[in-house]
Amino acid sequence: MKNYIKSHEWCVIEEGFHGHDNEITESLMSLGNGRMGQRGNFEEHFSGKTLQGNYVAGVYYPDKTRVGWWKNGYPEYFAKVLNACNWIGIDIEINGQILDLNTCEVSEFRRTLNMKEGTLARSFVAKLGNGNQIAVETVRFCSIVDDEAGAIRYQITPINFDGEIVMTPYLDGDVSNKDSNYGEKFWDEVRTESNIDGGYVELKTKKTAFYVGTATRFEVEQNGQKIDFRAQPIKKQKYVGSRISLEVRRNEPTTLYKYAVNLSSMNYEIGELFAESEKYVQRILAKGFEQLRTEQKHAWEAKWNHNDIVIEGDVAAQQAIRFNIFQLEQTYTGEDQRLNIGPKGFTGEKYGGSTYWDTEAYCLPFYLATADQKVARNLLVYRHKHLQKAIENAEKLGFKNGAALYPMVTMNGEECHNEWEITFEEIHRNGAIAYAIYDYVRYTADATYLPEYGLEVLVAISRFWAQRVNWSGDKQKYVMLGVTGPNEYENNVNNNWYTNYIAAWTLRYTLAELRAHVAHDPQAAKGLLTKTNFDFEAETEKWQDIIENMYLPHDAERNVFLQQDGFLDKELLTVDDIADQRPINQGWSWDRILRSCFIKQADVLQGLYFFEDEFDEATLQRNFDFYEPMTVHESSLSPCVHAIQAAKLGRQDKAYEMYLRTARLDLDDYNNDTEDGLHITSMAGTWLAVVKGFGGMRVLKDQLYFSPFLPDKWQSFAFRIGFRGSLLRVAVNRETVEISNLSEKEINVWFFGENVLVEAGKNKVLEFAMN
């Protein structure tokens, strides 16, 4: 665990340059705006540890899968979000010497991610080999107002000399992905243009033929006044720059303003990219840095007014929750139905930047409560757009009649995960998509989504489950063989409880909604049944039989659900027994892990989290007590589920322990992997841990329900939540809970067992006795 990041309510701060941990800090300081993003790399040349990363949403490359053997239905590629043109680059020479923080003497270094305003700032003093000292201050951001643009202010002040500084702002498209399977570069040059005050690089991806045009313009100030400058344009393969030579004086600042835009063929005609890029960057240049920064500040203020969580008495916890919210907000805005949320967002290459089941299981609830309804809806529409591909994925594995298996990993609907035990067996992902549809409809009461999109998806998923099970003559039940549950430290098991349960639940939910649709709108229902070629009598009869006869492994002695058949054959240890050997995924062989009882992330408990209303508290308690001590939490998705369940069961210390684990996972580098990028999708779990865990928020019978508790280390906490057109602020301290209705219509909510009316624009203060 690292602890060099300073605690601050609104900022992530590195004081003093930690070169050995620079790749970690680059991840933490990442910026984005939903359309583009970048790691917290330096603008100037750096020869030390660094992972360069600039990314354009939706642009990917199908890197050929690297495997030792091939099986029928195996994906041919692994989709990867590409390291795109480096638009932030500014090389600096001081009297002939290159500025490189890896080789010069650095002091007064400070790097700050300002989450309140959405900017990254850096300052330092550098002493070069020739004895020259300079003070440098930089600020940059990816605009969320002009969401295909970014801006940089780079200021240099000579401390002990007069002389010459050469600044070379550039665009470099000759980049590669660190995770390239075969070491190839993924971009071809289309066009380059270089001018005294700007440049343009247009690239095309190999195979997928995405075009991205990157344009830049720059201005120079000295002593606060804009100046004309001489420059030497540079043009190389996939690279343009402008070498600007400037005379400087001691203690007089020189400032370069650099503006850039990234436009892709996803949003513009290929033949218009150059003209549109030039038009866009000129508009940004005309606004100027200060106007852009002011707009950025106001846009982030509006976001925080809707989604902020305030924690008093624990600065580390406050910093953590805002960090998680900030990264979620700058990764996905919901404006484009073609986009989704990659596990690393715009912060790194690992996991390929593709879509996983994380979106439906963890991210959707965050966007339901903190954004306009269309944002969450678009996440579901994204899956509907991929339905035909999901049907094709299932057909490759031998399924028929419109059965759909959604991919474990995807960019365009095709499966592209390259591990057989995941690709073929971790099929519970289908259930998460069905559950997300239910979660969305329950939260929003959107009566149009199911008939327009949702029912078609549910039917296809249900058909998959109906074909994936088989009747066991021995058990006289339907069973599901050869699967991997959420706990990926088990592979190729029979009758994973969670998978079997969510399969039967999906069938039950789909049947209920189909029947309701037939009753409510027979004509529209007839169109759906015709479109899906649905045999209502035969298929519903089959599904009902599976629902009533699904095998769910259970241990009668302990009265707990069994993770899978044979689980009790393992040596049942607890994590305390291997405290000096964790994390086991970095020290144990895979064979040893698979034979152990240790659980990577919530599995049975994932199901009990989703479907807690279907079980009594004693059942939740027994299963939590049995499985949590065996859980090593070596997935970033694990702690939040345990925090929520611990809170529900009154295990306040455990809930807080799990909250800190999920909230500061990246800030403290718990799993020694933050250098690869942030765990974006699990960040939604941090929000869930506060709102559903400590806030006890649920939706019951079309109303919000709250049963909060206040962690001992906090003086108070407050969160904002949108629900069906209303915006509430819930503030919890040791004596009271104050519910403020910030909207223009009244709302009824439940506070423990009491139904409370909160009038429009009014507050309701409720007495609250902490246990």
mmCIF file of N, CA and C in Angstrom, residues 346-428:
data_model
loop_
_atom_site.group_PDB
_atom_site.id
_atom_site.type_symbol
_atom_site.label_atom_id
_atom_site.label_comp_id
_atom_site.label_asym_id
_atom_site.label_seq_id
_atom_site.Cartn_x
_atom_site.Cartn_y
_atom_site.Cartn_z
ATOM 1 N N PHE A 346 -10.270 6.206 -19.311
ATOM 2 C CA PHE A 346 -9.221 6.873 -20.083
ATOM 3 C C PHE A 346 -7.904 6.893 -19.309
ATOM 4 N N THR A 347 -7.654 5.864 -18.507
ATOM 5 C CA THR A 347 -6.512 5.919 -17.585
ATOM 6 C C THR A 347 -5.450 4.863 -17.835
ATOM 7 N N GLY A 348 -5.668 3.944 -18.775
ATOM 8 C CA GLY A 348 -4.690 2.902 -19.032
ATOM 9 C C GLY A 348 -5.206 1.902 -20.042
ATOM 10 N N GLU A 349 -4.350 0.962 -20.410
ATOM 11 C CA GLU A 349 -4.655 0.028 -21.490
ATOM 12 C C GLU A 349 -5.219 -1.301 -21.005
ATOM 13 N N LYS A 350 -4.995 -1.667 -19.754
ATOM 14 C CA LYS A 350 -5.358 -3.001 -19.290
ATOM 15 C C LYS A 350 -6.860 -3.250 -19.472
ATOM 16 N N TYR A 351 -7.217 -4.479 -19.739
ATOM 17 C CA TYR A 351 -8.575 -4.916 -20.030
ATOM 18 C C TYR A 351 -9.080 -4.395 -21.375
ATOM 19 N N GLY A 352 -8.195 -3.740 -22.132
ATOM 20 C CA GLY A 352 -8.542 -3.358 -23.493
ATOM 21 C C GLY A 352 -9.482 -2.176 -23.625
ATOM 22 N N GLY A 353 -9.946 -1.615 -22.510
ATOM 23 C CA GLY A 353 -10.878 -0.505 -22.605
ATOM 24 C C GLY A 353 -12.267 -0.911 -23.039
ATOM 25 N N SER A 354 -12.551 -2.204 -22.997
ATOM 26 C CA SER A 354 -13.817 -2.714 -23.517
ATOM 27 C C SER A 354 -14.900 -2.753 -22.443
ATOM 28 N N THR A 355 -16.099 -3.177 -22.858
ATOM 29 C CA THR A 355 -17.244 -3.242 -21.956
ATOM 30 C C THR A 355 -17.331 -4.620 -21.303
ATOM 31 N N TYR A 356 -17.510 -4.633 -19.995
ATOM 32 C CA TYR A 356 -17.700 -5.844 -19.211
ATOM 33 C C TYR A 356 -19.068 -5.782 -18.521
ATOM 34 N N TRP A 357 -19.415 -6.844 -17.789
ATOM 35 C CA TRP A 357 -20.668 -6.857 -17.036
ATOM 36 C C TRP A 357 -20.628 -5.889 -15.867
ATOM 37 N N ASP A 358 -19.455 -5.331 -15.582
ATOM 38 C CA ASP A 358 -19.313 -4.317 -14.529
ATOM 39 C C ASP A 358 -20.305 -3.176 -14.716
ATOM 40 N N THR A 359 -20.521 -2.806 -15.982
ATOM 41 C CA THR A 359 -21.407 -1.670 -16.275
ATOM 42 C C THR A 359 -22.786 -1.894 -15.676
ATOM 43 N N GLU A 360 -23.372 -3.045 -15.961
ATOM 44 C CA GLU A 360 -24.738 -3.306 -15.512
ATOM 45 C C GLU A 360 -24.811 -3.557 -14.019
ATOM 46 N N ALA A 361 -23.828 -4.275 -13.467
ATOM 47 C CA ALA A 361 -23.891 -4.673 -12.061
ATOM 48 C C ALA A 361 -23.520 -3.550 -11.108
ATOM 49 N N TYR A 362 -22.641 -2.643 -11.530
ATOM 50 C CA TYR A 362 -22.101 -1.659 -10.596
ATOM 51 C C TYR A 362 -22.318 -0.212 -11.036
ATOM 52 N N CYS A 363 -22.138 0.065 -12.323
ATOM 53 C CA CYS A 363 -22.176 1.462 -12.768
ATOM 54 C C CYS A 363 -23.585 2.001 -12.962
ATOM 55 N N LEU A 364 -24.487 1.172 -13.464
ATOM 56 C CA LEU A 364 -25.836 1.649 -13.759
ATOM 57 C C LEU A 364 -26.497 2.336 -12.558
ATOM 58 N N PRO A 365 -26.454 1.768 -11.343
ATOM 59 C CA PRO A 365 -27.113 2.444 -10.210
ATOM 60 C C PRO A 365 -26.562 3.843 -9.946
ATOM 61 N N PHE A 366 -25.260 4.030 -10.153
ATOM 62 C CA PHE A 366 -24.675 5.367 -9.960
ATOM 63 C C PHE A 366 -25.296 6.365 -10.924
ATOM 64 N N TYR A 367 -25.348 6.027 -12.198
ATOM 65 C CA TYR A 367 -25.883 6.960 -13.182
ATOM 66 C C TYR A 367 -27.388 7.124 -13.053
ATOM 67 N N LEU A 368 -28.086 6.105 -12.588
ATOM 68 C CA LEU A 368 -29.518 6.248 -12.330
ATOM 69 C C LEU A 368 -29.788 7.373 -11.340
ATOM 70 N N ALA A 369 -28.951 7.471 -10.321
ATOM 71 C CA ALA A 369 -29.214 8.399 -9.220
ATOM 72 C C ALA A 369 -28.534 9.748 -9.370
ATOM 73 N N THR A 370 -27.535 9.847 -10.267
ATOM 74 C CA THR A 370 -26.746 11.078 -10.314
ATOM 75 C C THR A 370 -26.807 11.801 -11.648
ATOM 76 N N ALA A 371 -27.530 11.273 -12.608
ATOM 77 C CA ALA A 371 -27.557 11.883 -13.938
ATOM 78 C C ALA A 371 -28.969 11.862 -14.491
ATOM 79 N N ASP A 372 -29.147 12.535 -15.611
ATOM 80 C CA ASP A 372 -30.430 12.508 -16.303
ATOM 81 C C ASP A 372 -30.783 11.068 -16.660
ATOM 82 N N GLN A 373 -32.059 10.760 -16.689
ATOM 83 C CA GLN A 373 -32.522 9.395 -16.927
ATOM 84 C C GLN A 373 -31.989 8.829 -18.240
ATOM 85 N N LYS A 374 -31.780 9.671 -19.234
ATOM 86 C CA LYS A 374 -31.327 9.183 -20.539
ATOM 87 C C LYS A 374 -29.933 8.566 -20.461
ATOM 88 N N VAL A 375 -29.129 8.972 -19.470
ATOM 89 C CA VAL A 375 -27.772 8.455 -19.356
ATOM 90 C C VAL A 375 -27.813 6.958 -19.046
ATOM 91 N N ALA A 376 -28.581 6.585 -18.025
ATOM 92 C CA ALA A 376 -28.719 5.169 -17.693
ATOM 93 C C ALA A 376 -29.436 4.419 -18.813
ATOM 94 N N ARG A 377 -30.437 5.051 -19.400
ATOM 95 C CA ARG A 377 -31.174 4.402 -20.492
ATOM 96 C C ARG A 377 -30.252 4.072 -21.657
ATOM 97 N N ASN A 378 -29.335 4.988 -21.951
ATOM 98 C CA ASN A 378 -28.427 4.760 -23.063
ATOM 99 C C ASN A 378 -27.478 3.596 -22.808
ATOM 100 N N LEU A 379 -27.138 3.361 -21.539
ATOM 101 C CA LEU A 379 -26.322 2.194 -21.221
ATOM 102 C C LEU A 379 -27.058 0.908 -21.594
ATOM 103 N N LEU A 380 -28.360 0.888 -21.394
ATOM 104 C CA LEU A 380 -29.150 -0.288 -21.755
ATOM 105 C C LEU A 380 -29.405 -0.359 -23.257
ATOM 106 N N VAL A 381 -29.629 0.776 -23.868
ATOM 107 C CA VAL A 381 -29.822 0.798 -25.317
ATOM 108 C C VAL A 381 -28.567 0.276 -26.023
ATOM 109 N N TYR A 382 -27.415 0.563 -25.451
ATOM 110 C CA TYR A 382 -26.146 0.046 -25.978
ATOM 111 C C TYR A 382 -26.209 -1.468 -26.122
ATOM 112 N N ARG A 383 -26.732 -2.148 -25.101
ATOM 113 C CA ARG A 383 -26.830 -3.613 -25.180
ATOM 114 C C ARG A 383 -27.878 -4.049 -26.210
ATOM 115 N N HIS A 384 -28.956 -3.312 -26.324
ATOM 116 C CA HIS A 384 -29.951 -3.662 -27.341
ATOM 117 C C HIS A 384 -29.356 -3.545 -28.736
ATOM 118 N N LYS A 385 -28.525 -2.529 -28.953
ATOM 119 C CA LYS A 385 -27.874 -2.369 -30.252
ATOM 120 C C LYS A 385 -26.981 -3.559 -30.582
ATOM 121 N N HIS A 386 -26.508 -4.249 -29.549
ATOM 122 C CA HIS A 386 -25.614 -5.393 -29.745
ATOM 123 C C HIS A 386 -26.351 -6.729 -29.690
ATOM 124 N N LEU A 387 -27.671 -6.709 -29.678
ATOM 125 C CA LEU A 387 -28.432 -7.947 -29.503
ATOM 126 C C LEU A 387 -28.153 -8.956 -30.611
ATOM 127 N N GLN A 388 -28.138 -8.512 -31.848
ATOM 128 C CA GLN A 388 -27.911 -9.460 -32.942
ATOM 129 C C GLN A 388 -26.541 -10.103 -32.828
ATOM 130 N N LYS A 389 -25.545 -9.318 -32.423
ATOM 131 C CA LYS A 389 -24.209 -9.879 -32.209
ATOM 132 C C LYS A 389 -24.228 -10.904 -31.074
ATOM 133 N N ALA A 390 -25.008 -10.621 -30.025
ATOM 134 C CA ALA A 390 -25.116 -11.571 -28.909
ATOM 135 C C ALA A 390 -25.755 -12.874 -29.367
ATOM 136 N N ILE A 391 -26.724 -12.778 -30.269
ATOM 137 C CA ILE A 391 -27.336 -13.988 -30.837
ATOM 138 C C ILE A 391 -26.308 -14.760 -31.672
ATOM 139 N N GLU A 392 -25.502 -14.026 -32.439
ATOM 140 C CA GLU A 392 -24.451 -14.679 -33.226
ATOM 141 C C GLU A 392 -23.414 -15.329 -32.315
ATOM 142 N N ASN A 393 -23.075 -14.672 -31.194
ATOM 143 C CA ASN A 393 -22.128 -15.267 -30.240
ATOM 144 C C ASN A 393 -22.656 -16.605 -29.729
ATOM 145 N N ALA A 394 -23.954 -16.647 -29.421
ATOM 146 C CA ALA A 394 -24.552 -17.889 -28.933
ATOM 147 C C ALA A 394 -24.569 -18.950 -30.027
ATOM 148 N N GLU A 395 -24.853 -18.547 -31.257
ATOM 149 C CA GLU A 395 -24.884 -19.502 -32.367
ATOM 150 C C GLU A 395 -23.529 -20.173 -32.562
ATOM 151 N N LYS A 396 -22.452 -19.433 -32.358
ATOM 152 C CA LYS A 396 -21.103 -19.994 -32.494
ATOM 153 C C LYS A 396 -20.870 -21.127 -31.504
ATOM 154 N N LEU A 397 -21.598 -21.076 -30.386
ATOM 155 C CA LEU A 397 -21.452 -22.103 -29.355
ATOM 156 C C LEU A 397 -22.521 -23.178 -29.472
ATOM 157 N N GLY A 398 -23.357 -23.097 -30.505
ATOM 158 C CA GLY A 398 -24.332 -24.147 -30.758
ATOM 159 C C GLY A 398 -25.739 -23.867 -30.288
ATOM 160 N N PHE A 399 -26.025 -22.661 -29.815
ATOM 161 C CA PHE A 399 -27.367 -22.319 -29.359
ATOM 162 C C PHE A 399 -28.217 -21.867 -30.552
ATOM 163 N N LYS A 400 -29.527 -22.029 -30.407
ATOM 164 C CA LYS A 400 -30.433 -21.805 -31.536
ATOM 165 C C LYS A 400 -31.622 -20.933 -31.149
ATOM 166 N N ASN A 401 -32.479 -20.690 -32.144
ATOM 167 C CA ASN A 401 -33.791 -20.070 -31.915
ATOM 168 C C ASN A 401 -33.696 -18.694 -31.269
ATOM 169 N N GLY A 402 -32.684 -17.907 -31.675
ATOM 170 C CA GLY A 402 -32.602 -16.533 -31.174
ATOM 171 C C GLY A 402 -32.094 -16.410 -29.756
ATOM 172 N N ALA A 403 -31.448 -17.459 -29.226
ATOM 173 C CA ALA A 403 -30.822 -17.353 -27.902
ATOM 174 C C ALA A 403 -29.633 -16.406 -27.990
ATOM 175 N N ALA A 404 -29.436 -15.591 -26.968
ATOM 176 C CA ALA A 404 -28.358 -14.602 -26.971
ATOM 177 C C ALA A 404 -27.422 -14.825 -25.798
ATOM 178 N N LEU A 405 -26.142 -14.849 -26.089
ATOM 179 C CA LEU A 405 -25.111 -14.807 -25.046
ATOM 180 C C LEU A 405 -24.312 -13.538 -25.251
ATOM 181 N N TYR A 406 -24.527 -12.585 -24.356
ATOM 182 C CA TYR A 406 -23.764 -11.349 -24.444
ATOM 183 C C TYR A 406 -22.305 -11.623 -24.122
ATOM 184 N N PRO A 407 -21.402 -10.902 -24.755
ATOM 185 C CA PRO A 407 -19.975 -11.178 -24.571
ATOM 186 C C PRO A 407 -19.478 -10.757 -23.194
ATOM 187 N N MET A 408 -18.437 -11.422 -22.741
ATOM 188 C CA MET A 408 -17.784 -11.019 -21.502
ATOM 189 C C MET A 408 -17.039 -9.702 -21.703
ATOM 190 N N VAL A 409 -16.456 -9.562 -22.886
ATOM 191 C CA VAL A 409 -15.681 -8.371 -23.230
ATOM 192 C C VAL A 409 -16.041 -7.980 -24.656
ATOM 193 N N THR A 410 -16.308 -6.723 -24.873
ATOM 194 C CA THR A 410 -16.684 -6.321 -26.233
ATOM 195 C C THR A 410 -16.459 -4.839 -26.465
ATOM 196 N N MET A 411 -16.313 -4.501 -27.754
ATOM 197 C CA MET A 411 -16.380 -3.121 -28.196
ATOM 198 C C MET A 411 -17.549 -2.922 -29.163
ATOM 199 N N ASN A 412 -17.870 -3.969 -29.929
ATOM 200 C CA ASN A 412 -18.890 -3.821 -30.968
ATOM 201 C C ASN A 412 -19.978 -4.882 -30.884
ATOM 202 N N GLY A 413 -20.025 -5.627 -29.771
ATOM 203 C CA GLY A 413 -21.012 -6.682 -29.619
ATOM 204 C C GLY A 413 -20.453 -8.071 -29.802
ATOM 205 N N GLU A 414 -19.285 -8.185 -30.452
ATOM 206 C CA GLU A 414 -18.631 -9.482 -30.618
ATOM 207 C C GLU A 414 -17.832 -9.826 -29.363
ATOM 208 N N GLU A 415 -17.779 -11.096 -29.035
ATOM 209 C CA GLU A 415 -16.942 -11.540 -27.924
ATOM 210 C C GLU A 415 -15.477 -11.409 -28.310
ATOM 211 N N CYS A 416 -14.681 -10.835 -27.404
ATOM 212 C CA CYS A 416 -13.251 -10.723 -27.710
ATOM 213 C C CYS A 416 -12.383 -11.025 -26.495
ATOM 214 N N HIS A 417 -12.929 -11.751 -25.521
ATOM 215 C CA HIS A 417 -12.113 -12.171 -24.386
ATOM 216 C C HIS A 417 -11.322 -13.416 -24.772
ATOM 217 N N ASN A 418 -10.084 -13.523 -24.297
ATOM 218 C CA ASN A 418 -9.215 -14.587 -24.800
ATOM 219 C C ASN A 418 -8.813 -15.616 -23.741
ATOM 220 N N GLU A 419 -9.693 -15.866 -22.769
ATOM 221 C CA GLU A 419 -9.456 -16.949 -21.814
ATOM 222 C C GLU A 419 -10.689 -17.848 -21.827
ATOM 223 N N TRP A 420 -10.505 -19.125 -22.164
ATOM 224 C CA TRP A 420 -11.650 -20.005 -22.420
ATOM 225 C C TRP A 420 -12.584 -20.115 -21.226
ATOM 226 N N GLU A 421 -12.006 -20.154 -19.996
ATOM 227 C CA GLU A 421 -12.857 -20.344 -18.824
ATOM 228 C C GLU A 421 -13.739 -19.127 -18.552
ATOM 229 N N ILE A 422 -13.388 -18.007 -19.160
ATOM 230 C CA ILE A 422 -14.201 -16.794 -19.059
ATOM 231 C C ILE A 422 -15.142 -16.705 -20.264
ATOM 232 N N THR A 423 -14.560 -16.812 -21.455
ATOM 233 C CA THR A 423 -15.325 -16.650 -22.690
ATOM 234 C C THR A 423 -16.518 -17.602 -22.756
ATOM 235 N N PHE A 424 -16.263 -18.881 -22.495
ATOM 236 C CA PHE A 424 -17.301 -19.895 -22.659
ATOM 237 C C PHE A 424 -18.113 -20.132 -21.395
ATOM 238 N N GLU A 425 -17.525 -19.858 -20.234
ATOM 239 C CA GLU A 425 -18.130 -20.343 -18.997
ATOM 240 C C GLU A 425 -18.674 -19.265 -18.068
ATOM 241 N N GLU A 426 -18.136 -18.043 -18.123
ATOM 242 C CA GLU A 426 -18.606 -17.027 -17.176
ATOM 243 C C GLU A 426 -19.864 -16.360 -17.735
ATOM 244 N N ILE A 427 -20.879 -17.196 -17.844
ATOM 245 C CA ILE A 427 -22.103 -16.798 -18.534
ATOM 246 C C ILE A 427 -23.069 -16.042 -17.640
ATOM 247 N N HIS A 428 -22.743 -15.921 -16.370
ATOM 248 C CA HIS A 428 -23.617 -15.142 -15.476
ATOM 249 C C HIS A 428 -23.751 -13.707 -15.941
#
